[in-house]
Coordinates of C-alpha atoms in Angstrom, one line a residue:
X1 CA 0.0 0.0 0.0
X2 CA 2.8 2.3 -1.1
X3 CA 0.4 5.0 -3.2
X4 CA -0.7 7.1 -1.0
X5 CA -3.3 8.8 -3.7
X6 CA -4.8 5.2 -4.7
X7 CA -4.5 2.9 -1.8
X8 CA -4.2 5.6 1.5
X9 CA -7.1 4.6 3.7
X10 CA -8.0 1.5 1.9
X11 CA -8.1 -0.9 5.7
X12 CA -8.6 -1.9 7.8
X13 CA -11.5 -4.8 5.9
X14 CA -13.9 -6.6 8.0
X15 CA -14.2 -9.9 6.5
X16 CA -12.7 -11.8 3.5
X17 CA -11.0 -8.9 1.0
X18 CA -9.6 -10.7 -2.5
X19 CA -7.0 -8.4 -2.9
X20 CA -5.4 -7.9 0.5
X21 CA -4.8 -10.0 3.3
X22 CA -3.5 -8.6 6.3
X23 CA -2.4 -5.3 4.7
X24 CA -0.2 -7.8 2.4
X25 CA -0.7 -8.4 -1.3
X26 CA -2.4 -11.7 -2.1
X27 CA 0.1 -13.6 -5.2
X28 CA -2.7 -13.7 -7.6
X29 CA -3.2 -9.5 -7.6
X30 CA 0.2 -8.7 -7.2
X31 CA 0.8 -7.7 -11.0
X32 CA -2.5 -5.7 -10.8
X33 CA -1.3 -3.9 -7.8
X34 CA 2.0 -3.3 -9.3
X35 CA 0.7 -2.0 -12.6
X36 CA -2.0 0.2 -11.0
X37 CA 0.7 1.9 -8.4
X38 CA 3.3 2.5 -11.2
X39 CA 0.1 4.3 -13.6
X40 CA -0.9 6.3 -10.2
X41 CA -3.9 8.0 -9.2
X42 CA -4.3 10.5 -12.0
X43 CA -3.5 8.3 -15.0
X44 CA -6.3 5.7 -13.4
X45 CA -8.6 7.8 -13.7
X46 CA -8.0 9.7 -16.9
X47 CA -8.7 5.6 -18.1
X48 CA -11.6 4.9 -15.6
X49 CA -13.3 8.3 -17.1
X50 CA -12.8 7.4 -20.8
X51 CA -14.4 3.9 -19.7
X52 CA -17.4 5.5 -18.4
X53 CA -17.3 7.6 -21.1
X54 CA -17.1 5.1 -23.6
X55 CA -20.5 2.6 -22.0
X56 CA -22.4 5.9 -21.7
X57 CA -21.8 6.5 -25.4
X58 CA -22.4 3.1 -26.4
X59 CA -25.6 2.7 -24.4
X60 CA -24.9 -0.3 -22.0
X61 CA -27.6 0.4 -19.9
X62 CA -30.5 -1.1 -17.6
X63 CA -33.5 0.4 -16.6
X64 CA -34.8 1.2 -13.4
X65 CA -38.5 2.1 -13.6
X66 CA -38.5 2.8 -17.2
X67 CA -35.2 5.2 -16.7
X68 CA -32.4 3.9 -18.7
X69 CA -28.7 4.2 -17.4
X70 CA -25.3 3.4 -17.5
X71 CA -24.5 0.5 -16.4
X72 CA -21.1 1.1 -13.9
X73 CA -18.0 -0.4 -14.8
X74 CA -15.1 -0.3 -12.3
X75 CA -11.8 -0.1 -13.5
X76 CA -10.0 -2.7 -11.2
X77 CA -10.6 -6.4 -12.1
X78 CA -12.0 -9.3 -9.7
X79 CA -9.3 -12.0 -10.2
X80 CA -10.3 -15.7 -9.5
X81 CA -7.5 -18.4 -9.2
X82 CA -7.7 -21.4 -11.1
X83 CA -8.4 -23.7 -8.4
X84 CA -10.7 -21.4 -6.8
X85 CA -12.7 -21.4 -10.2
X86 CA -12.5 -24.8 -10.6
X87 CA -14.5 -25.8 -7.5
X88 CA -16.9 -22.9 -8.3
X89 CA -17.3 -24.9 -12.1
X90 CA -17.8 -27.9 -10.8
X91 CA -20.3 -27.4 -7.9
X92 CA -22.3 -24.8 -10.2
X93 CA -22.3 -27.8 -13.1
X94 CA -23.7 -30.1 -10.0
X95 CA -26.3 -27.2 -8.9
X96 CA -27.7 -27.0 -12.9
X97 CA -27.9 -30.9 -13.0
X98 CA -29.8 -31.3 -9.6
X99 CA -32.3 -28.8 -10.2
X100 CA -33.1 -29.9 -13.8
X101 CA -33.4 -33.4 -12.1
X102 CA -36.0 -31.8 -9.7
X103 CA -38.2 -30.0 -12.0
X104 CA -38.4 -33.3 -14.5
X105 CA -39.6 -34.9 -11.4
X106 CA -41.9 -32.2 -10.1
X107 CA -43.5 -32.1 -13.5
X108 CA -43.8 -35.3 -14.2
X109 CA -43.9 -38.5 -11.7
X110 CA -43.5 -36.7 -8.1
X111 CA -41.3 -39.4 -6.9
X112 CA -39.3 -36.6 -4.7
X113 CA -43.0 -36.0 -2.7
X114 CA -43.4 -39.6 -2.5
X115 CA -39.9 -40.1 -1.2
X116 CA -40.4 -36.8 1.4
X117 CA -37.6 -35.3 0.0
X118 CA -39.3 -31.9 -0.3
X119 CA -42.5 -31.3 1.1
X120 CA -45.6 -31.2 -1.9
X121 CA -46.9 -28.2 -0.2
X122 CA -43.8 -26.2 -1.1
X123 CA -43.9 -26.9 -4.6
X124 CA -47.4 -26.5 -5.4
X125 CA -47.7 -23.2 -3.3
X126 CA -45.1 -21.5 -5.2
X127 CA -46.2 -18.8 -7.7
X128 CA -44.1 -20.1 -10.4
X129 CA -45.5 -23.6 -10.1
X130 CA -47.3 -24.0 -13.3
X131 CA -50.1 -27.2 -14.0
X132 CA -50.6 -26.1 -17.5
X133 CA -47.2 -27.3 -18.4
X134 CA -47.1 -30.2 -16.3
X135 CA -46.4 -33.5 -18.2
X136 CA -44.8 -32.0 -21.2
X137 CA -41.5 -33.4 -22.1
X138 CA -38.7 -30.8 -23.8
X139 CA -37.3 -32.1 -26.5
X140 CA -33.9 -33.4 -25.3
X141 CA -34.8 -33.4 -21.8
X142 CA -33.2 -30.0 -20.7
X143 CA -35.6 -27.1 -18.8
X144 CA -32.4 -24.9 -17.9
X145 CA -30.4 -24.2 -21.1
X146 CA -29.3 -21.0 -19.2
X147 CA -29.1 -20.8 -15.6
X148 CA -27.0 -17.6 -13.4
X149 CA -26.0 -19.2 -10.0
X150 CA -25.4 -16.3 -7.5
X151 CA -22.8 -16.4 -5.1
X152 CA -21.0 -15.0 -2.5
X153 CA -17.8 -15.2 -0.6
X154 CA -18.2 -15.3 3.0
X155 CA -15.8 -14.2 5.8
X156 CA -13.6 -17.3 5.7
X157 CA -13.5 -16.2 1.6
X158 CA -15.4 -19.9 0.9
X159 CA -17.7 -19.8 -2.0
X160 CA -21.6 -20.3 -1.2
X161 CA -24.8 -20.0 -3.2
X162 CA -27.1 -17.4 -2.5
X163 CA -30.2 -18.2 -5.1
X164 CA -30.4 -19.7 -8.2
X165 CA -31.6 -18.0 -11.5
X166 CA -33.1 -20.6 -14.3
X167 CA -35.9 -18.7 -15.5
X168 CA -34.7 -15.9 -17.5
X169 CA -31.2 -15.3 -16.2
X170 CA -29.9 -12.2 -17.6
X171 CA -26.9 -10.2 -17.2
X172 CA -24.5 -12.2 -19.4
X173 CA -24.1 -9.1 -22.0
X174 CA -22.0 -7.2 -19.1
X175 CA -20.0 -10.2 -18.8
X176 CA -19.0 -9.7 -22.5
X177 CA -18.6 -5.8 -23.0
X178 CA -17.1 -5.8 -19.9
X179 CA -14.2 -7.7 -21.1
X180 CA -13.8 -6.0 -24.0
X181 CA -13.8 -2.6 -22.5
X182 CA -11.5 -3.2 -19.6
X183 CA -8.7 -5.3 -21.7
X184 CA -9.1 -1.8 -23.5
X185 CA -8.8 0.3 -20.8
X186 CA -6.1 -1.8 -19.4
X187 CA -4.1 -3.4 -22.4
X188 CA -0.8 -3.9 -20.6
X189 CA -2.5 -4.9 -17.3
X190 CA -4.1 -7.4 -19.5
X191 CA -1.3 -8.6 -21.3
X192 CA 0.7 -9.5 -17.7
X193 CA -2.1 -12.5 -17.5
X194 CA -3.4 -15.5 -18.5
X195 CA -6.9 -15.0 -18.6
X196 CA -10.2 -17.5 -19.7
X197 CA -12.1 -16.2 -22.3
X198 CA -15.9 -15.2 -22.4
X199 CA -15.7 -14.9 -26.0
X200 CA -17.3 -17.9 -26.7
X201 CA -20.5 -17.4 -24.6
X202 CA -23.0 -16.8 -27.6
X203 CA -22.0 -20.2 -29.8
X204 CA -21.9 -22.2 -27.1
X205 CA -25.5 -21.0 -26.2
X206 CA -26.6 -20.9 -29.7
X207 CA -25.5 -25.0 -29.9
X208 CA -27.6 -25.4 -27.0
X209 CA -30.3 -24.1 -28.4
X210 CA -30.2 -26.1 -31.6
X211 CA -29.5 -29.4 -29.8
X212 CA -33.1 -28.7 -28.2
X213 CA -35.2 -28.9 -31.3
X214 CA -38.0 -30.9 -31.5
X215 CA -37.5 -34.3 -33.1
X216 CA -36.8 -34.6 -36.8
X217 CA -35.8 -31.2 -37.3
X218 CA -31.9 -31.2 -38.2
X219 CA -31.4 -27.4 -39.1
X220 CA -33.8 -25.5 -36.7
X221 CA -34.5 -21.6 -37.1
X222 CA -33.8 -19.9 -33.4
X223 CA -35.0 -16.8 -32.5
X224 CA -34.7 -14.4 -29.1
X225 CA -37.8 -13.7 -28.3
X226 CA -38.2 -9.7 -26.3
X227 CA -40.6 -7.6 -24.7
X228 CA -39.6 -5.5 -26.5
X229 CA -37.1 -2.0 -26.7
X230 CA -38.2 -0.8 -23.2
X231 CA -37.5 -4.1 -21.8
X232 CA -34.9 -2.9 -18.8
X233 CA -32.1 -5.8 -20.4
X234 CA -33.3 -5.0 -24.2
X235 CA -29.8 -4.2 -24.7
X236 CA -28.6 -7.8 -24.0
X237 CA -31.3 -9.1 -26.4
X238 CA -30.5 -7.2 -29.0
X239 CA -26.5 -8.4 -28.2
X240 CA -27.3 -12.0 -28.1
X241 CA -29.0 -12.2 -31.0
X242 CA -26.7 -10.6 -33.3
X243 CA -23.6 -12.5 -31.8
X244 CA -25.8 -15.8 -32.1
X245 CA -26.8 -14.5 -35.7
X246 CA -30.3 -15.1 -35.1
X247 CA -33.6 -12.9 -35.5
X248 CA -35.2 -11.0 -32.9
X249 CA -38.6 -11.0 -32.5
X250 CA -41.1 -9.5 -29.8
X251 CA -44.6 -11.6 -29.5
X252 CA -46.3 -9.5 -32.8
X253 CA -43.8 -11.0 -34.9
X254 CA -44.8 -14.8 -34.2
X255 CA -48.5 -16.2 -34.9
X256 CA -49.8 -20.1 -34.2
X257 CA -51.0 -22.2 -36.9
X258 CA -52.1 -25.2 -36.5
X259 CA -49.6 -25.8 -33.9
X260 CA -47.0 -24.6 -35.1
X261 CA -45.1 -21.2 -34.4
X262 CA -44.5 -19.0 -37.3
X263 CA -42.7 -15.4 -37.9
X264 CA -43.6 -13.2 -40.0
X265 CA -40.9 -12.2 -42.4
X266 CA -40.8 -10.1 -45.9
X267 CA -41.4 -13.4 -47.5
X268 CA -44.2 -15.0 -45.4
X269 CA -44.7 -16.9 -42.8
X270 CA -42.1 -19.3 -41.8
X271 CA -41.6 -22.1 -39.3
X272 CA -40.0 -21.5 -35.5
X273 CA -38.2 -24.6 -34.4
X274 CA -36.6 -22.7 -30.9
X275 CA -37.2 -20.1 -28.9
X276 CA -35.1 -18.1 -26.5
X277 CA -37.2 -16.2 -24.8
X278 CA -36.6 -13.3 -22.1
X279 CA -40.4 -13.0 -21.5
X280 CA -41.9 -13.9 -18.0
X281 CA -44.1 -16.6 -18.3
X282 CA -46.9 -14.6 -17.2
X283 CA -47.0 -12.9 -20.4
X284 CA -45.9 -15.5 -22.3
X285 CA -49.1 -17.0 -23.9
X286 CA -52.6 -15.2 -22.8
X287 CA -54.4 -17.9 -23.8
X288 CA -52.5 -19.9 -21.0
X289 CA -51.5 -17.0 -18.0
X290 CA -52.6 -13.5 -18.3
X291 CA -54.8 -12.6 -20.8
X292 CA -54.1 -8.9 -21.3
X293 CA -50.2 -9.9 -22.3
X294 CA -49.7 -7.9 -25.8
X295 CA -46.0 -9.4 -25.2
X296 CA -46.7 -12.9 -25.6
X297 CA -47.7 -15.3 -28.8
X298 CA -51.3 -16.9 -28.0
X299 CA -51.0 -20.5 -28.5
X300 CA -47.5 -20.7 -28.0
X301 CA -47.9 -23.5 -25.2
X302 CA -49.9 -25.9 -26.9
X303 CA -47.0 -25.8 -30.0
X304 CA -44.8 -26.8 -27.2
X305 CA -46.8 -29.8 -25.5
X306 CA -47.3 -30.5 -29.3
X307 CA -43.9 -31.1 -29.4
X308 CA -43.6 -28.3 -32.1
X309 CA -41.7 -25.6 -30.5
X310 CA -38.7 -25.9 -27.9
X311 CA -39.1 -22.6 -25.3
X312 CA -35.7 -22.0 -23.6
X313 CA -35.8 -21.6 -20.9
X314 CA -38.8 -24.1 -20.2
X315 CA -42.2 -22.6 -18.9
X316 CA -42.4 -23.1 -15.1
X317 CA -38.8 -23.2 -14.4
X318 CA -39.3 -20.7 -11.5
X319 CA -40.2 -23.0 -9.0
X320 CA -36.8 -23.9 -8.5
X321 CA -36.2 -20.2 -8.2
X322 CA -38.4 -20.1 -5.2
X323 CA -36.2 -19.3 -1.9
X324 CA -37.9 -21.3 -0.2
X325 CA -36.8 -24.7 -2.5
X326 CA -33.0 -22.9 -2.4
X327 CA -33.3 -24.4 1.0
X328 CA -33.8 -27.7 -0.1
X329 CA -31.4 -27.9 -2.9
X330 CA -28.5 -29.3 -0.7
X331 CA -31.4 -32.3 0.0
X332 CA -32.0 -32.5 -3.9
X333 CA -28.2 -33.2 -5.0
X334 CA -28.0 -36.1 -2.5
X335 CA -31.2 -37.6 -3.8
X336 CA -30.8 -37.5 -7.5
X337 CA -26.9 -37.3 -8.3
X338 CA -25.8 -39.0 -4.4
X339 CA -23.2 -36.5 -4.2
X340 CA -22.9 -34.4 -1.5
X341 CA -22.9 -30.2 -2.4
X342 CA -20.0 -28.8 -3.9
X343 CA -20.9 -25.3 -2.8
X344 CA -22.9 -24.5 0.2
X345 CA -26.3 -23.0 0.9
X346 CA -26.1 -19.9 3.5
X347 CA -27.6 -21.2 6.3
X348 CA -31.5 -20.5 6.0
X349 CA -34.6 -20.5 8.6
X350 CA -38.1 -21.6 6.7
X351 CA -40.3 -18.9 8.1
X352 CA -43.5 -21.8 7.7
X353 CA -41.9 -24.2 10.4
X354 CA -42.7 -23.0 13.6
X355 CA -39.9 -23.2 15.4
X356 CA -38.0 -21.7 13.3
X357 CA -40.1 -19.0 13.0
X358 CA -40.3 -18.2 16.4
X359 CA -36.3 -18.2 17.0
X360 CA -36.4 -16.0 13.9
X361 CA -39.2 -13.5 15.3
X362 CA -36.8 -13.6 18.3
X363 CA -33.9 -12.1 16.2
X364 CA -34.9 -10.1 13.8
X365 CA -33.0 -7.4 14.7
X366 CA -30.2 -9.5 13.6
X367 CA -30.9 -11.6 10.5
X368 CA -31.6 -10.8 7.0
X369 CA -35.6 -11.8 5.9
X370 CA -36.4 -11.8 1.8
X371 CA -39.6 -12.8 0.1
X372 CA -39.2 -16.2 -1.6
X373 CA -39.9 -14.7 -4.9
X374 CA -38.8 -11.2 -4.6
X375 CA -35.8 -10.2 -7.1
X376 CA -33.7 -7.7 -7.6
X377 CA -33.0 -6.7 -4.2
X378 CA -36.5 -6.3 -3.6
X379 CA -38.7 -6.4 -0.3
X380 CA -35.2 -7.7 1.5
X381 CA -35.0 -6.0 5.0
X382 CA -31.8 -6.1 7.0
X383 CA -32.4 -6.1 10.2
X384 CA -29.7 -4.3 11.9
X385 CA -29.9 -1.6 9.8
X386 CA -34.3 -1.1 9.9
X387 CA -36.4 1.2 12.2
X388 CA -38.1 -0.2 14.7
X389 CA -41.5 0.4 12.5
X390 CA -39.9 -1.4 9.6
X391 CA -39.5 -4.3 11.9
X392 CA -42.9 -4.5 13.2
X393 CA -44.1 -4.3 10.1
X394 CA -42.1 -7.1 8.9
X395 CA -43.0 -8.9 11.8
X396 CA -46.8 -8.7 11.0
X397 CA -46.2 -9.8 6.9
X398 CA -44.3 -12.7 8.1
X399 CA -47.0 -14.0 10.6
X400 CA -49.8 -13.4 7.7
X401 CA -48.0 -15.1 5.6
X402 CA -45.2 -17.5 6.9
X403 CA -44.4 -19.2 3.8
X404 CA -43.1 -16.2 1.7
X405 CA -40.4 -15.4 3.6
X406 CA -37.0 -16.9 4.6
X407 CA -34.5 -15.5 6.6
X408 CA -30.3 -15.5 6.9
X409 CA -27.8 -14.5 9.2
X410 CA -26.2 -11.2 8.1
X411 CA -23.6 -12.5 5.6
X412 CA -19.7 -10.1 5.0
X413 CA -19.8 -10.6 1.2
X414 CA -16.2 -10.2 0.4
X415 CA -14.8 -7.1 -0.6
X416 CA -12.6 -6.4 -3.9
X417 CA -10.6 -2.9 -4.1
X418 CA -13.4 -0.6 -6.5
X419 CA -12.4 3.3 -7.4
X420 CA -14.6 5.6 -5.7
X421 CA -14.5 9.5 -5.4
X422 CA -12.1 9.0 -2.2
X423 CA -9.4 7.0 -4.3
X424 CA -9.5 2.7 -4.3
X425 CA -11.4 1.5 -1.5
X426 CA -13.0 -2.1 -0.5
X427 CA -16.4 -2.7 -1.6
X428 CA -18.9 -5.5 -1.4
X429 CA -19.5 -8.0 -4.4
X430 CA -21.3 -10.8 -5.4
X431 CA -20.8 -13.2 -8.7
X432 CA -23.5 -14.6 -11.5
X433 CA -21.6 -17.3 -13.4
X434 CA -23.4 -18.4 -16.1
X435 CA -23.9 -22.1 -17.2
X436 CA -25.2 -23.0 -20.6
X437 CA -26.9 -26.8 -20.3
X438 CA -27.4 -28.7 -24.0
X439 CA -28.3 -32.0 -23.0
X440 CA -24.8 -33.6 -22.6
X441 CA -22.3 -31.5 -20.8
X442 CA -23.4 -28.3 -18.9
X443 CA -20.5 -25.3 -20.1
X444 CA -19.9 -22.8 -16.9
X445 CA -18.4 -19.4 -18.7
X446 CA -15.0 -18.8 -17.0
X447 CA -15.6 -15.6 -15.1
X448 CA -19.5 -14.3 -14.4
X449 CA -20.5 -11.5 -13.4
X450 CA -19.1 -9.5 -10.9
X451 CA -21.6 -7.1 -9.2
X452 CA -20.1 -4.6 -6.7
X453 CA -22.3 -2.4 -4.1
X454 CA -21.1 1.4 -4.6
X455 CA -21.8 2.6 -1.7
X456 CA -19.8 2.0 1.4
X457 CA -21.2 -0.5 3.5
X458 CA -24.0 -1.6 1.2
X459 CA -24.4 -5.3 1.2
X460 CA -27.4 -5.5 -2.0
X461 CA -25.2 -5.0 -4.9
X462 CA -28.1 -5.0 -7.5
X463 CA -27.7 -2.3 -9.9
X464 CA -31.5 -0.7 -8.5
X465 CA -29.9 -0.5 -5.8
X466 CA -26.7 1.9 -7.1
X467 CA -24.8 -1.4 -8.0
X468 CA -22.2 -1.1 -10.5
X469 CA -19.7 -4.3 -12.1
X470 CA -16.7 -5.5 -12.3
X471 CA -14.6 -7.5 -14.9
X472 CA -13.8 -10.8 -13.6
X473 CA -10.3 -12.4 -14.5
X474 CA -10.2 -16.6 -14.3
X475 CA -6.3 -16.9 -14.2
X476 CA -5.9 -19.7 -16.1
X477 CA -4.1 -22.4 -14.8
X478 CA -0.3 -23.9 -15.6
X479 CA -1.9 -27.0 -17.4
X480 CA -4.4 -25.1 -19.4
X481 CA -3.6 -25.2 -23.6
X482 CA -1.7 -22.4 -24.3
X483 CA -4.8 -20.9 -26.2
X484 CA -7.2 -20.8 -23.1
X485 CA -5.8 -17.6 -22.3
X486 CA -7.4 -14.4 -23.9
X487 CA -4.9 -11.8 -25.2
X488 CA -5.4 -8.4 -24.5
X489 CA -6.7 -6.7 -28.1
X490 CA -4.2 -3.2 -29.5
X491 CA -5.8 -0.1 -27.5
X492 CA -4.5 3.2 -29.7
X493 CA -3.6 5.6 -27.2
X494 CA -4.2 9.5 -26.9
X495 CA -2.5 10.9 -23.5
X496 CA -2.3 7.6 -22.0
X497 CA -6.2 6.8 -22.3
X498 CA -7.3 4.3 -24.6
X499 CA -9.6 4.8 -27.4
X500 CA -12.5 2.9 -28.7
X501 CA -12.9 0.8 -24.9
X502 CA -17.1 -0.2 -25.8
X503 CA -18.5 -3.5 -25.9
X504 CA -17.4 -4.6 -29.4
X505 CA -17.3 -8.6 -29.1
X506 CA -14.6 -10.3 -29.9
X507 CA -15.4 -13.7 -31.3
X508 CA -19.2 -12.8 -32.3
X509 CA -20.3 -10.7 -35.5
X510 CA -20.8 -7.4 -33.4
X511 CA -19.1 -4.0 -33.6
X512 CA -19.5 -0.9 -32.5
X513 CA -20.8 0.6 -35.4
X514 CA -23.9 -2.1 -35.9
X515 CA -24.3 -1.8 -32.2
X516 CA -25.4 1.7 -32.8
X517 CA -27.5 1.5 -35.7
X518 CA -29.5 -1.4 -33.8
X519 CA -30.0 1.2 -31.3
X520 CA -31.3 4.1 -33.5
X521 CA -33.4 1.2 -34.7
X522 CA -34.7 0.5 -31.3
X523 CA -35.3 4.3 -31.3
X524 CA -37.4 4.2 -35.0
X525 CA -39.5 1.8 -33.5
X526 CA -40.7 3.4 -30.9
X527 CA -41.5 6.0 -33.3
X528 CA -43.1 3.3 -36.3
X529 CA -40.2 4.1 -38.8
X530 CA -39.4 0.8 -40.5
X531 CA -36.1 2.3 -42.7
X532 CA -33.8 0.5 -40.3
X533 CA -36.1 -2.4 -40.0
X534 CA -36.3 -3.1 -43.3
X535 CA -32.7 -4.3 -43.8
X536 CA -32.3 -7.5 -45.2
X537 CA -30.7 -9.4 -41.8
X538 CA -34.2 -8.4 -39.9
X539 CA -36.5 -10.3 -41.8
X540 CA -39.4 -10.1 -38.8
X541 CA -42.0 -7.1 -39.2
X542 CA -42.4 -5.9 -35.7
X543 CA -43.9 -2.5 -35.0
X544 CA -44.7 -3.1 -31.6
X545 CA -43.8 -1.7 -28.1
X546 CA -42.3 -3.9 -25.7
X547 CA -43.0 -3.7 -22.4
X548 CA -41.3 -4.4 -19.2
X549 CA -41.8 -7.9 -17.9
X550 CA -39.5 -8.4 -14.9
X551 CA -36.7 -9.2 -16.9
X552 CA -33.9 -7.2 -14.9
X553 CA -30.5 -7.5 -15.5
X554 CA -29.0 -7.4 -11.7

């Protein structure tokens, strides 16, 4: 800590900090710290304002009650050791395969109720449970193509699982531009490592997808399926899309005929054999859930049970979701893959077993209580840090209504070194890998996403919240092929700032300059001007607008 401008002030850290331990330098961050003391305060951040500069410009965003913004981007990297990642790979891969395992059986023969590994009540009472779509079989047997495991470090720095995502999982796209841009900003900070690449994200998602057609179709047309351009993650729609180099569609675009799910295009209707959809199943089919969803295609449920039309991810998926089966998960990777867990739950009270309840009621002063199907941060109260009123309020939702709530001890997320107005200081983050299941093998994207709380002290690190990101650096290991690691791309350089640091993607068909007309297409939409729609690579006629349906990206 030998730069007083950058690192002055950064300890003492309460808990588990992946940079520092005991004022020392841990071996995986010492080129990082070296490089970012011999740059120095003011030439950090001259490259942490052209950053921001450079995301603002591009428009990597998300939306916060209809307000877009710019997504944060901090200028230091999360580094993850190989060995570290590989238990976080494999114990993710075990989470995907237990949970798919569960939701096969809570759809179709219920052995897990009959076996009392979860209770039936649990399932059936969760919001997301969904009858309609009980019974049907996907295609090649997977319900979570894409899942986003979050997790935490706790004050021992072990990884542990603090919900799972496999409905519509999003924030994958900052995973992405976020490498690009900082191996911009940070070329020969880049170019000291070794460093898995994220590159391949979209084709291995896109292969997914493909392996999930229905049966008999050999070279299936894909398509993302949005709410549309005020969707709060319409910007990762659009991304996935073009680096998959498949259409994108919103619900106007797609009609059912005689079970079967068609798009419109310039020359007709044609066949849908897959469907990626970033849609809540609420508004996915208002023949089936709610029937004043302009977002959804009507009939789009029975194409599925007719085994026409793959959805990914599967309808009902948010079950597992439910906080309240998190605690059970642990129960559900013995019983189907007799293993015990990889990665550990944070311990977890059930708010409808009365004893528990009491000892929580007891303590709420001290624990953390969330809603089983809140997201986003929301309805969480920490109890050390709510009024007394807050508290007794709480007190009276829980006792209404026992089984929506759970509750945690307060948990010291670790803390990574983050540029804030006072210089480099600790701040709290979280980590969203994502894992890409086809059927075969599930593929765990070396890095994640990295979310970090701004403020000081703030444990919710969602960007609602004033959450920003991080780029996050899987060393790669000794053993690793020579071309795991991901080179650092040239950065032209004007007064030691780099140039051009937005979220082109390497290893996808994307650039900068398409990003932005797909933008001021967005923007004609809204308006009905179909110049920029009418291009030959958007064969779909949508005129619509989209609509947000709870598809956040943090």
């Amino acid at each position: 800590m030998d730069t007083p401008e950058l690192f002055d002030g950064y300890g003492p850290v309460v808990g588990f900090d992946e940079m520092f331990a005991d004022a020392e330098v841990r071996s995986n961050y010492a080129q990082v710290h070296e490089s970012f003391q011999k740059m120095g305060a003011e030439e950090i951040r001259l490259r942490a304002d052209s950053l921001a500069s450079s995301y603002l410009e591009q428009g990597v965003t998300f939306g916060v009650a209809g307000e877009e913004r710019p997504f944060p981007l901090d200028i230091v990297p999360r580094l993850i050791e190989a060995a570290d990642w590989d238990h976080v790979e494999r114990g993710v891969r075990q989470r995907v395969l237990a949970l798919e395992a569960f939701l096969a059986d809570a759809y179709g023969s219920g052995e897990l109720f009959a076996d009392g590994v979860v209770p039936r009540a649990t399932v059936m009472t969760s919001p997301h449970f969904h009858r309609v779509v009980a019974g049907l079989e996907p295609a090649n047997g997977v319900r979570v193509h894409v899942a986003g495991v979050d997790l935490i470090r706790d004050g021992n720095g072990d990884f542990r699982v603090l919900e799972d995502n496999v409905r519509v999982p999003s924030g994958v796209s900052y995973v992405m531009t976020n490498r690009r841009a900082l191996s911009a900003a940070l070329p020969e900070v880049f170019a000291d490592h070794r460093i898995r690449p994220v590159s391949q994200y979209s084709q291995q998602l896109l292969a997914a997808l493909r392996k999930a057609a229905p049966a008999g179709v050999n070279d299936p047309t894909v398509v993302v399926l949005t709410p549309g351009v005020y969707n709060s993650a319409y910007f990762e729609h659009t991304l996935l899309a073009r680096t998959m180099g498949v259409e994108l569609v919103e619900g106007r675009d797609l009609v059912c005929r005689s079970g079967r799910v068609m798009m419109r295009t310039t020359n007709g209707l044609e066949p849908v054999d897959v469907i990626y959809r970033r849609i809540d199943d609420d508004f996915l089919d208002p023949v089936q859930f709610r029937s004043d969803s302009a977002l959804g295609v009507p009939g789009i449920i029975n194409a599925a049970r007719a085994g026409h039309v793959t959805i990914a991810n599967a309808v009902g998926n948010g079950v597992a979701d439910d906080k309240l089966l998190y605690t059970y998960v642990p129960d559900l990777i013995r019983y189907y893959l007799s293993e015990e867990p990889i990665l550990r739950n944070v311990d977890t009270w059930r708010m409808g077993e009365p004893e528990q309840r009491e000892e929580v009621l007891d303590r709420l002063d001290e624990l953390v209580l969330k809603p089983v199907d809140g997201s986003g941060g929301k309805g969480i109260v920490i109890g050390p840090a709510a009024s007394r009123e807050e508290l007794d309020e709480l007190r009276g939702k829980i006792l209404l209504d026992p089984r929506a709530w759970i509750a945690q001890p307060v948990v010291s997320l670790s803390t990574v070194p983050t540029l804030v107005e006072d210089g480099v200081r600790p701040r709290h983050v979280d980590l969203r890998p994502f894992a890409v299941h086809d059927g075969d093998d599930v593929f765990v994207l070396p890095g994640g996403l990295t979310r970090v709380a701004l403020p000081e002290g703030e444990l919710i690190v969602n960007s609602s919240r004033g959450g920003g990101s991080k780029d996050t650096w899987v060393l790669a290991s000794p053993t690793d092929p020579e071309d795991e690691g991901e080179g650092a791309p040239a950065a032209s350089r004007v007064a030691g700032t780099p140039q051009s640091a937005g979220p082109a993607i390497d290893g996808g068909t994307a650039d900068v300059h398409v990003q932005e007309q797909e933008q001021q297409q967005g923007k004609d939409l809204s308006t009905g001007s179909r110049d920029e729609w009418s291009r030959p690579e958007h064969r779909s006629l949508s005129l619509s607008k989209g609509h947000e349906a709870g598809d956040s990206p943090c």
